[in-house]
Amino acid sequence: MKREILDRLQKARAAKQPTALVTDLTDGRQLLQADGDNLGELSLDAGQQAAVTAAITADRSGPLPEHPNLFVHVYNPPLRLLVVGAVHISQALVPMAQVAGYEVIIIDPRKAWANAERFPSVQLIDDWPDDAMTALAPDHRSAVVVLTHDPKLDDPALGVVLRSPAFYVGALGSRKTHAKRIERLREQGLGDDEISRIHAPIGLAIGAKSPAEIAISIMAQITQVLHGVPPLVKAGQPEAAPREMVG
Amino acid sequence: MANGNVTTGKAEDLLAEAARWRDEGHKVALATVVTTWGSSPRPVGSQLIVDDTLRLQGSVSGGCIEGAVVHEAQAIMEGAPPKLLEFGVSDEQAWDVGLACGGTVKVFVENVE
């Protein structure tokens, strides 16, 4: 590895840019693709270039399927989970997401909820959710969940998040609650394309009832969306009943 | 969850460490797991760095093939071309070094210039 490539790679990682290092395993020549720029002595044709881009999107390191001598090492920014609402569900969700490899940040201006006693090992931000969200700038490796059930807090956060490239946006609340939310967001000037990105009612339909179970259903849905897996419906099974009571 | 910190971004730390060792004037080699098959102990992208004083950091297996990797790395940091190493149950050397898990792993070893 040339020092020039190592230094540029470290810079790209520090800037949280999606980055891939391609190595020709027969001779060690390399190409670094960072933030749309290429650096290095290895050149790729259009098909190979597209395969590298696909590897970055899928966050999958390994040899290119059709060119096993070309190894792609994907250095993506870390996964983040931004949680609006220091609520009971969040207390269960935080450790689950941390174990799954997410950097978790909780946003809640209500200090009675967002304090180190309730959340001992996670970053807490007590700014208003729209300001906090703007500062955190959700990227394509960020998932955002809004759990306060309070339009004063949830809606401003959604206003910022739905205009960001966050890969997952989920909002707590029943279908009825969500229908009202959709109307409010339209009044905020959000388009249907943006609003339809919200997963609501939040989480996979696994019959979750307790806060911990709801956290499991949320984490499962985030994982499913992250890996681009279609929703699982088992043959011969009726669709799960809508969870009107949740939230 | 008390003390629930999760450590991520090890690869970044290793590359930073490799750069530091080079800046100190050491020769450094970098080994990267490029493919795995079966129950390999470390995933693709796992890395190990070694310098000319045999200082080691990171890992490419549960510890069973590191010795063989370091042996090759010494030649490579002294100027031998980069090399793709393969360890597996069908490989005599894997038996020698004792890949305990019954998988196959390919490791690319290169010099850090």
XYZ file of C-alpha atoms in Angstrom:
360
model
C 0.000 0.000 0.000
C 1.387 3.350 -1.045
C 1.603 5.942 1.711
C -0.323 8.424 -0.417
C -3.247 5.964 -0.570
C -3.083 5.194 3.153
C -3.182 8.892 4.037
C -6.071 9.639 1.653
C -7.964 6.612 2.991
C -7.580 7.831 6.569
C -8.748 11.295 5.551
C -11.830 9.894 3.816
C -12.689 7.779 6.852
C -12.314 10.735 9.199
C -14.678 12.718 6.934
C -17.124 9.773 7.002
C -17.072 9.470 3.212
C -18.125 6.183 1.621
C -14.804 4.723 0.515
C -13.486 1.578 -1.156
C -9.937 0.355 -1.677
C -9.576 -2.016 -4.644
C -6.506 -4.284 -4.712
C -5.339 -6.440 -7.601
C -4.351 -9.577 -5.696
C -1.983 -10.705 -8.464
C 0.388 -7.741 -8.164
C -0.783 -5.495 -5.314
C -1.719 -2.500 -7.479
C -4.454 -0.453 -5.842
C -7.176 2.070 -6.543
C -8.814 4.148 -3.834
C -12.321 5.403 -4.559
C -13.313 8.102 -2.084
C -16.044 10.679 -2.451
C -16.171 10.206 -6.230
C -12.397 10.621 -6.665
C -10.031 7.886 -7.770
C -6.431 7.610 -6.605
C -3.903 4.926 -7.518
C -2.269 3.044 -10.358
C -4.972 0.412 -10.907
C -7.572 1.282 -13.539
C -11.036 -0.239 -13.751
C -13.421 -0.508 -16.682
C -16.989 0.780 -16.395
C -18.388 -2.609 -15.364
C -15.802 -3.046 -12.611
C -16.370 0.518 -11.445
C -20.115 -0.184 -11.172
C -19.429 -3.358 -9.194
C -17.291 -1.369 -6.742
C -20.068 1.181 -6.298
C -22.524 -1.659 -5.664
C -20.164 -3.126 -3.042
C -20.050 0.234 -1.250
C -23.851 0.471 -1.273
C -24.205 -3.080 0.039
C -21.372 -2.455 2.540
C -19.847 -5.760 1.468
C -16.092 -6.294 1.244
C -14.765 -9.160 -0.856
C -13.522 -10.093 -4.321
C -15.621 -8.825 -7.262
C -17.833 -11.764 -8.325
C -16.712 -11.618 -11.970
C -13.120 -10.581 -11.246
C -11.923 -12.665 -8.291
C -8.435 -11.132 -8.506
C -9.893 -7.717 -7.594
C -10.514 -7.382 -3.851
C -12.788 -4.551 -2.728
C -12.364 -3.380 0.854
C -15.304 -1.155 1.769
C -14.638 1.455 4.457
C -18.077 2.911 5.137
C -18.839 5.425 7.870
C -20.082 3.743 11.049
C -23.788 3.028 11.407
C -25.642 5.547 13.589
C -29.013 5.397 15.252
C -30.529 8.765 16.160
C -33.365 8.380 18.663
C -35.797 11.232 19.305
C -37.311 10.611 22.730
C -35.625 9.369 25.906
C -38.620 7.117 26.537
C -39.075 3.626 27.966
C -38.741 1.957 24.545
C -35.463 3.828 24.039
C -34.038 2.326 27.227
C -34.424 -1.117 25.638
C -33.475 -0.001 22.126
C -30.160 1.667 23.034
C -28.264 -1.442 24.215
C -29.692 -3.552 21.364
C -28.520 -1.071 18.752
C -25.115 -0.710 20.410
C -24.559 -4.461 20.378
C -25.600 -4.488 16.692
C -22.756 -2.026 16.015
C -24.576 1.310 15.924
C -23.328 4.517 17.463
C -26.474 5.655 19.293
C -27.435 9.261 20.066
C -30.569 10.263 21.970
C -32.243 13.609 21.447
C -34.739 14.895 23.988
C -34.961 18.418 25.459
C -36.849 17.112 28.516
C -34.123 16.604 31.103
C -36.413 14.599 33.382
C -36.318 11.934 30.670
C -32.931 12.435 29.081
C -30.488 12.005 31.928
C -27.497 9.812 32.642
C -29.342 7.883 35.332
C -31.863 6.559 32.820
C -29.313 6.351 29.988
C -25.884 5.640 31.475
C -23.833 4.791 28.392
C -25.097 6.820 25.478
C -24.682 10.334 24.150
C -27.629 12.565 25.140
C -28.473 15.825 23.359
C -30.973 18.169 25.022
C -31.444 20.586 22.106
C -34.728 20.875 20.230
C -34.987 17.929 17.840
C -34.874 19.985 14.619
C -31.731 21.863 15.715
C -30.118 18.674 16.977
C -31.002 16.800 13.801
C -29.636 19.564 11.581
C -26.355 19.499 13.508
C -26.105 15.694 13.382
C -26.789 15.684 9.610
C -28.109 12.118 9.127
C -26.257 10.375 6.263
C -26.955 7.205 4.260
C -25.585 5.142 7.182
C -27.980 6.734 9.693
C -31.280 5.379 10.967
C -33.669 7.743 12.739
C -36.553 6.808 15.027
C -38.971 9.289 16.579
C -40.574 7.899 19.709
C -41.835 10.797 21.827
C -45.430 10.515 20.618
C -45.519 14.303 20.997
C -45.974 16.246 17.732
C -44.079 19.210 19.248
C -40.953 17.070 19.355
C -41.491 14.436 16.649
C -42.665 16.666 13.783
C -39.738 19.150 13.705
C -37.296 16.226 13.742
C -39.109 14.559 10.855
C -39.062 17.829 8.917
C -35.249 17.689 8.875
C -34.797 13.922 8.608
C -37.129 13.414 5.627
C -34.966 15.798 3.600
C -31.796 13.886 4.551
C -30.371 10.688 3.001
C -30.996 8.646 6.212
C -31.538 5.019 5.177
C -34.344 4.438 7.690
C -36.956 6.700 9.269
C -39.479 5.250 11.708
C -42.161 6.916 13.814
C -44.061 5.525 16.777
C -47.827 5.717 16.714
C -50.903 3.863 15.519
C -52.281 4.148 11.989
C -54.719 6.780 13.237
C -51.929 8.789 14.890
C -49.871 8.476 11.732
C -52.728 9.672 9.496
C -52.916 12.871 11.555
C -49.108 13.171 11.424
C -49.185 12.930 7.628
C -51.604 15.869 7.470
C -49.401 17.980 9.733
C -46.280 17.161 7.717
C -48.046 18.138 4.478
C -48.858 21.484 6.105
C -45.113 21.812 6.881
C -44.562 21.609 3.120
C -43.282 18.045 2.906
C -44.166 16.101 -0.242
C -45.778 12.670 -0.368
C -42.487 11.139 -1.622
C -40.776 12.359 1.530
C -43.616 11.446 3.880
C -43.908 7.939 2.436
C -40.340 7.212 3.627
C -41.630 6.984 7.219
C -42.065 3.473 8.561
C -45.258 3.763 10.608
C -46.572 2.115 12.599
C -42.915 1.518 13.455
C -41.319 -1.927 13.567
C -41.998 -5.354 12.098
C -45.396 -6.861 12.931
C -44.255 -9.476 15.456
C -47.006 -8.800 17.969
C -44.714 -6.686 20.142
C -46.343 -5.319 23.292
C -43.763 -4.486 25.963
C -41.193 -1.710 25.406
C -38.438 -4.321 24.957
C -40.489 -6.236 22.386
C -41.238 -3.047 20.483
C -37.489 -2.279 20.545
C -36.858 -5.726 19.024
C -39.400 -5.091 16.262
C -37.801 -1.692 15.520
C -34.258 -3.101 15.464
C -35.407 -5.952 13.211
C -37.015 -3.528 10.760
C -33.931 -1.284 10.680
C -31.802 -4.374 9.959
C -34.172 -5.469 7.206
C -34.073 -2.060 5.514
C -30.288 -1.789 5.934
C -29.784 -5.028 4.028
C -32.509 -4.305 1.482
C -34.443 -7.462 2.276
C -38.112 -7.516 1.247
C -40.645 -7.909 4.091
C -40.991 -11.538 5.124
C -44.421 -13.094 4.636
C -44.590 -16.825 5.250
C -46.720 -18.792 2.804
C -50.145 -19.739 4.165
C -49.945 -17.239 7.007
C -52.413 -14.414 7.338
C -50.860 -10.971 7.455
C -50.252 -9.779 10.976
C -53.013 -7.657 12.431
C -52.318 -3.936 12.529
C -50.946 -2.895 15.894
C -53.406 -0.132 16.687
C -52.588 -0.187 20.361
C -48.854 0.355 20.073
C -47.644 3.745 21.187
C -26.669 -0.928 30.054
C -23.699 -0.100 32.221
C -20.342 -0.088 30.453
C -22.156 -0.929 27.262
C -19.653 0.761 24.979
C -19.142 -1.058 21.745
C -15.785 -0.783 20.068
C -15.941 -0.255 16.334
C -13.622 1.084 13.682
C -10.693 -1.175 14.494
C -9.537 -1.169 10.884
C -9.083 2.589 11.068
C -7.024 2.282 14.230
C -4.784 -0.342 12.626
C -4.082 1.785 9.556
C -3.340 4.777 11.775
C -1.017 2.565 13.808
C 0.699 1.326 10.624
C 1.268 4.934 9.548
C 2.688 5.722 12.997
C 5.101 2.797 12.860
C 6.287 3.896 9.383
C 6.799 7.435 10.724
C 8.975 5.957 13.478
C 11.159 4.508 10.727
C 10.018 0.886 10.928
C 9.248 -1.424 8.041
C 5.609 -2.482 8.179
C 3.518 -5.160 6.443
C -0.272 -5.325 6.325
C -2.247 -8.582 6.086
C -5.941 -8.546 5.124
C -8.485 -11.388 5.052
C -9.870 -11.249 1.478
C -12.042 -14.369 1.298
C -13.355 -16.881 3.783
C -15.144 -20.151 3.281
C -16.731 -22.258 5.974
C -16.367 -21.357 9.610
C -13.448 -18.947 9.504
C -12.869 -17.160 12.768
C -12.419 -13.615 11.391
C -14.524 -11.945 8.677
C -13.386 -10.510 5.340
C -11.595 -7.219 5.876
C -9.966 -8.249 9.169
C -6.398 -7.013 9.328
C -3.075 -7.603 11.031
C -0.069 -5.303 10.991
C 3.471 -6.328 11.833
C 6.723 -4.379 11.850
C 10.414 -5.269 11.577
C 10.683 -5.714 15.352
C 7.788 -8.244 15.172
C 5.439 -5.855 16.882
C 1.909 -7.138 16.076
C -1.526 -5.647 16.155
C -4.905 -6.931 14.920
C -5.686 -10.459 13.766
C -6.604 -12.486 10.694
C -7.676 -15.646 12.510
C -8.256 -16.853 16.001
C -4.480 -16.975 16.338
C -3.795 -20.187 14.418
C -2.328 -18.823 11.179
C -0.761 -15.596 12.450
C 2.671 -17.228 12.744
C 2.702 -18.260 9.080
C 1.386 -14.836 8.014
C 4.082 -13.031 9.995
C 6.749 -15.284 8.452
C 5.649 -14.221 4.933
C 5.219 -10.611 6.050
C 8.873 -10.399 7.085
C 10.009 -11.241 3.540
C 7.507 -8.821 2.027
C 8.535 -5.866 4.177
C 12.141 -6.613 3.103
C 11.193 -6.206 -0.568
C 9.508 -9.440 -1.730
C 6.381 -8.864 -3.858
C 2.949 -8.894 -2.174
C 1.459 -12.348 -1.800
C -1.908 -14.040 -1.508
C -1.783 -16.803 1.113
C -4.359 -19.535 1.400
C -5.051 -21.600 4.486
C -7.612 -24.370 4.728
C -8.333 -27.933 5.622
C -7.195 -29.132 2.199
C -3.877 -27.361 2.655
C -0.948 -29.160 4.272
C 0.207 -25.928 5.852
C -3.159 -25.380 7.507
C -2.704 -28.657 9.326
C 0.771 -27.578 10.287
C -0.363 -24.277 11.695
C -3.566 -25.741 13.026
C -6.551 -23.895 11.567
C -8.897 -25.140 14.248
C -12.168 -24.196 12.685
C -12.340 -26.251 9.490
C -12.655 -23.226 7.209
C -10.622 -21.772 4.373
C -9.213 -18.295 4.482
C -7.227 -16.267 1.948
C -4.981 -13.540 3.315
C -3.309 -10.848 1.208
C -0.007 -9.600 2.588
C 1.500 -6.332 1.333
C 4.178 -3.873 2.265
C 3.187 -0.491 3.715
C 5.366 1.929 1.769
